[in-house]
PDB file of N, CA and C in Angstrom:
ATOM      1  N   MET A   1       0.965  -1.125  -0.058  1.00 54.00           N
ATOM      2  CA  MET A   1       0.097  -0.007  -0.174  1.00 54.00           C
ATOM      3  C   MET A   1       0.981   1.552  -0.032  1.00 54.00           C
ATOM      4  N   GLU A   2       2.020   1.371   0.604  1.00 62.00           N
ATOM      5  CA  GLU A   2       2.682   2.318   0.867  1.00 62.00           C
ATOM      6  C   GLU A   2       3.470   2.551  -0.437  1.00 62.00           C
ATOM      7  N   SER A   3       3.756   1.995  -1.223  1.00 58.00           N
ATOM      8  CA  SER A   3       3.741   1.900  -3.140  1.00 58.00           C
ATOM      9  C   SER A   3       2.767   2.924  -3.390  1.00 58.00           C
ATOM     10  N   GLY A   4       1.834   2.831  -3.381  1.00 57.00           N
ATOM     11  CA  GLY A   4       1.131   2.883  -3.906  1.00 57.00           C
ATOM     12  C   GLY A   4       0.927   4.781  -3.961  1.00 57.00           C
ATOM     13  N   ASP A   5       0.860   4.544  -2.664  1.00 60.00           N
ATOM     14  CA  ASP A   5       0.619   5.962  -1.989  1.00 60.00           C
ATOM     15  C   ASP A   5       1.889   6.914  -2.380  1.00 60.00           C
ATOM     16  N   ARG A   6       3.166   6.330  -2.668  1.00 60.00           N
ATOM     17  CA  ARG A   6       4.171   6.895  -3.386  1.00 60.00           C
ATOM     18  C   ARG A   6       3.784   7.385  -4.847  1.00 60.00           C
ATOM     19  N   LYS A   7       3.685   6.212  -5.438  1.00 61.00           N
ATOM     20  CA  LYS A   7       3.549   6.377  -6.852  1.00 61.00           C
ATOM     21  C   LYS A   7       2.552   7.751  -6.948  1.00 61.00           C
ATOM     22  N   GLU A   8       1.592   8.045  -6.521  1.00 60.00           N
ATOM     23  CA  GLU A   8       0.084   8.840  -6.626  1.00 60.00           C
ATOM     24  C   GLU A   8       0.895  10.359  -7.158  1.00 60.00           C
ATOM     25  N   PRO A   9       2.164  10.762  -5.827  1.00 59.00           N
ATOM     26  CA  PRO A   9       2.438  11.687  -6.395  1.00 59.00           C
ATOM     27  C   PRO A   9       3.732  12.260  -7.446  1.00 59.00           C
ATOM     28  N   VAL A  10       4.617  11.063  -7.829  1.00 60.00           N
ATOM     29  CA  VAL A  10       4.874  10.516  -8.482  1.00 60.00           C
ATOM     30  C   VAL A  10       4.042  10.785  -9.817  1.00 60.00           C
ATOM     31  N   CYS A  11       3.338  10.403  -9.871  1.00 56.00           N
ATOM     32  CA  CYS A  11       2.873  10.308 -11.394  1.00 56.00           C
ATOM     33  C   CYS A  11       2.371  11.478 -11.979  1.00 56.00           C
ATOM     34  N   LEU A  12       2.122  12.211 -10.596  1.00 61.00           N
ATOM     35  CA  LEU A  12       1.614  13.435 -10.739  1.00 61.00           C
ATOM     36  C   LEU A  12       2.796  14.764 -11.111  1.00 61.00           C
ATOM     37  N   MET A  13       3.917  14.247 -10.860  1.00 63.00           N
ATOM     38  CA  MET A  13       4.775  14.901 -11.234  1.00 63.00           C
ATOM     39  C   MET A  13       5.184  15.123 -12.387  1.00 63.00           C
ATOM     40  N   TRP A  14       5.159  13.581 -12.863  1.00 63.00           N
ATOM     41  CA  TRP A  14       5.426  13.232 -14.552  1.00 63.00           C
ATOM     42  C   TRP A  14       4.746  13.924 -15.375  1.00 63.00           C
ATOM     43  N   THR A  15       2.951  13.895 -14.731  1.00 63.00           N
ATOM     44  CA  THR A  15       2.243  14.254 -15.955  1.00 63.00           C
ATOM     45  C   THR A  15       2.817  15.798 -15.900  1.00 63.00           C
ATOM     46  N   ASN A  16       2.689  16.943 -14.969  1.00 63.00           N
ATOM     47  CA  ASN A  16       3.095  17.815 -14.923  1.00 63.00           C
ATOM     48  C   ASN A  16       4.672  18.398 -15.623  1.00 63.00           C
ATOM     49  N   ASN A  17       4.862  17.364 -15.162  1.00 64.00           N
ATOM     50  CA  ASN A  17       6.765  17.740 -15.789  1.00 64.00           C
ATOM     51  C   ASN A  17       6.367  17.857 -17.602  1.00 64.00           C
ATOM     52  N   HIS A  18       5.405  17.089 -17.925  1.00 63.00           N
ATOM     53  CA  HIS A  18       5.531  16.244 -19.647  1.00 63.00           C
ATOM     54  C   HIS A  18       4.645  18.049 -19.806  1.00 63.00           C
ATOM     55  N   GLN A  19       3.484  18.117 -19.069  1.00 64.00           N
ATOM     56  CA  GLN A  19       2.420  19.313 -20.076  1.00 64.00           C
ATOM     57  C   GLN A  19       3.066  20.836 -20.382  1.00 64.00           C
ATOM     58  N   VAL A  20       4.187  20.644 -18.988  1.00 59.00           N
ATOM     59  CA  VAL A  20       4.684  22.145 -19.535  1.00 59.00           C
ATOM     60  C   VAL A  20       5.849  22.241 -20.473  1.00 59.00           C
ATOM     61  N   LYS A  21       6.782  20.390 -20.689  1.00 61.00           N
ATOM     62  CA  LYS A  21       7.422  20.471 -21.767  1.00 61.00           C
ATOM     63  C   LYS A  21       6.374  20.530 -23.538  1.00 61.00           C
ATOM     64  N   GLU A  22       5.744  19.850 -22.964  1.00 60.00           N
ATOM     65  CA  GLU A  22       4.327  19.889 -23.881  1.00 60.00           C
ATOM     66  C   GLU A  22       4.116  21.640 -24.342  1.00 60.00           C
ATOM     67  N   THR A  23       3.617  22.625 -23.521  1.00 60.00           N
ATOM     68  CA  THR A  23       3.172  23.684 -23.665  1.00 60.00           C
ATOM     69  C   THR A  23       4.527  24.115 -23.908  1.00 60.00           C
ATOM     70  N   GLY A  24       5.282  23.989 -23.341  1.00 58.00           N
ATOM     71  CA  GLY A  24       7.149  24.869 -23.854  1.00 58.00           C
ATOM     72  C   GLY A  24       7.487  25.141 -24.998  1.00 58.00           C
ATOM     73  N   SER A  25       6.940  23.687 -25.732  1.00 55.00           N
ATOM     74  CA  SER A  25       7.367  23.109 -27.012  1.00 55.00           C
ATOM     75  C   SER A  25       6.154  23.029 -28.033  1.00 55.00           C
ATOM     76  N   PRO A  26       5.559  24.541 -28.457  1.00 53.00           N
ATOM     77  CA  PRO A  26       4.102  24.059 -29.379  1.00 53.00           C
ATOM     78  C   PRO A  26       4.993  24.185 -30.553  1.00 53.00           C
ATOM     79  N   SER A  27       5.806  24.031 -31.212  1.00 51.00           N
ATOM     80  CA  SER A  27       6.513  23.815 -32.500  1.00 51.00           C
ATOM     81  C   SER A  27       6.399  22.201 -32.715  1.00 51.00           C
ATOM     82  N   ASP A  28       6.744  21.493 -31.479  1.00 46.00           N
ATOM     83  CA  ASP A  28       6.788  20.038 -32.143  1.00 46.00           C
ATOM     84  C   ASP A  28       5.475  19.936 -32.834  1.00 46.00           C
TER      85      ASP A  28
END
């Protein structure tokens, strides 16, 4: 259960980083 709770915030950070990269690279 602990692993799942830890994965939750990690996934959020990953999505945030991905979204920022996508928004910052609209030329792609």
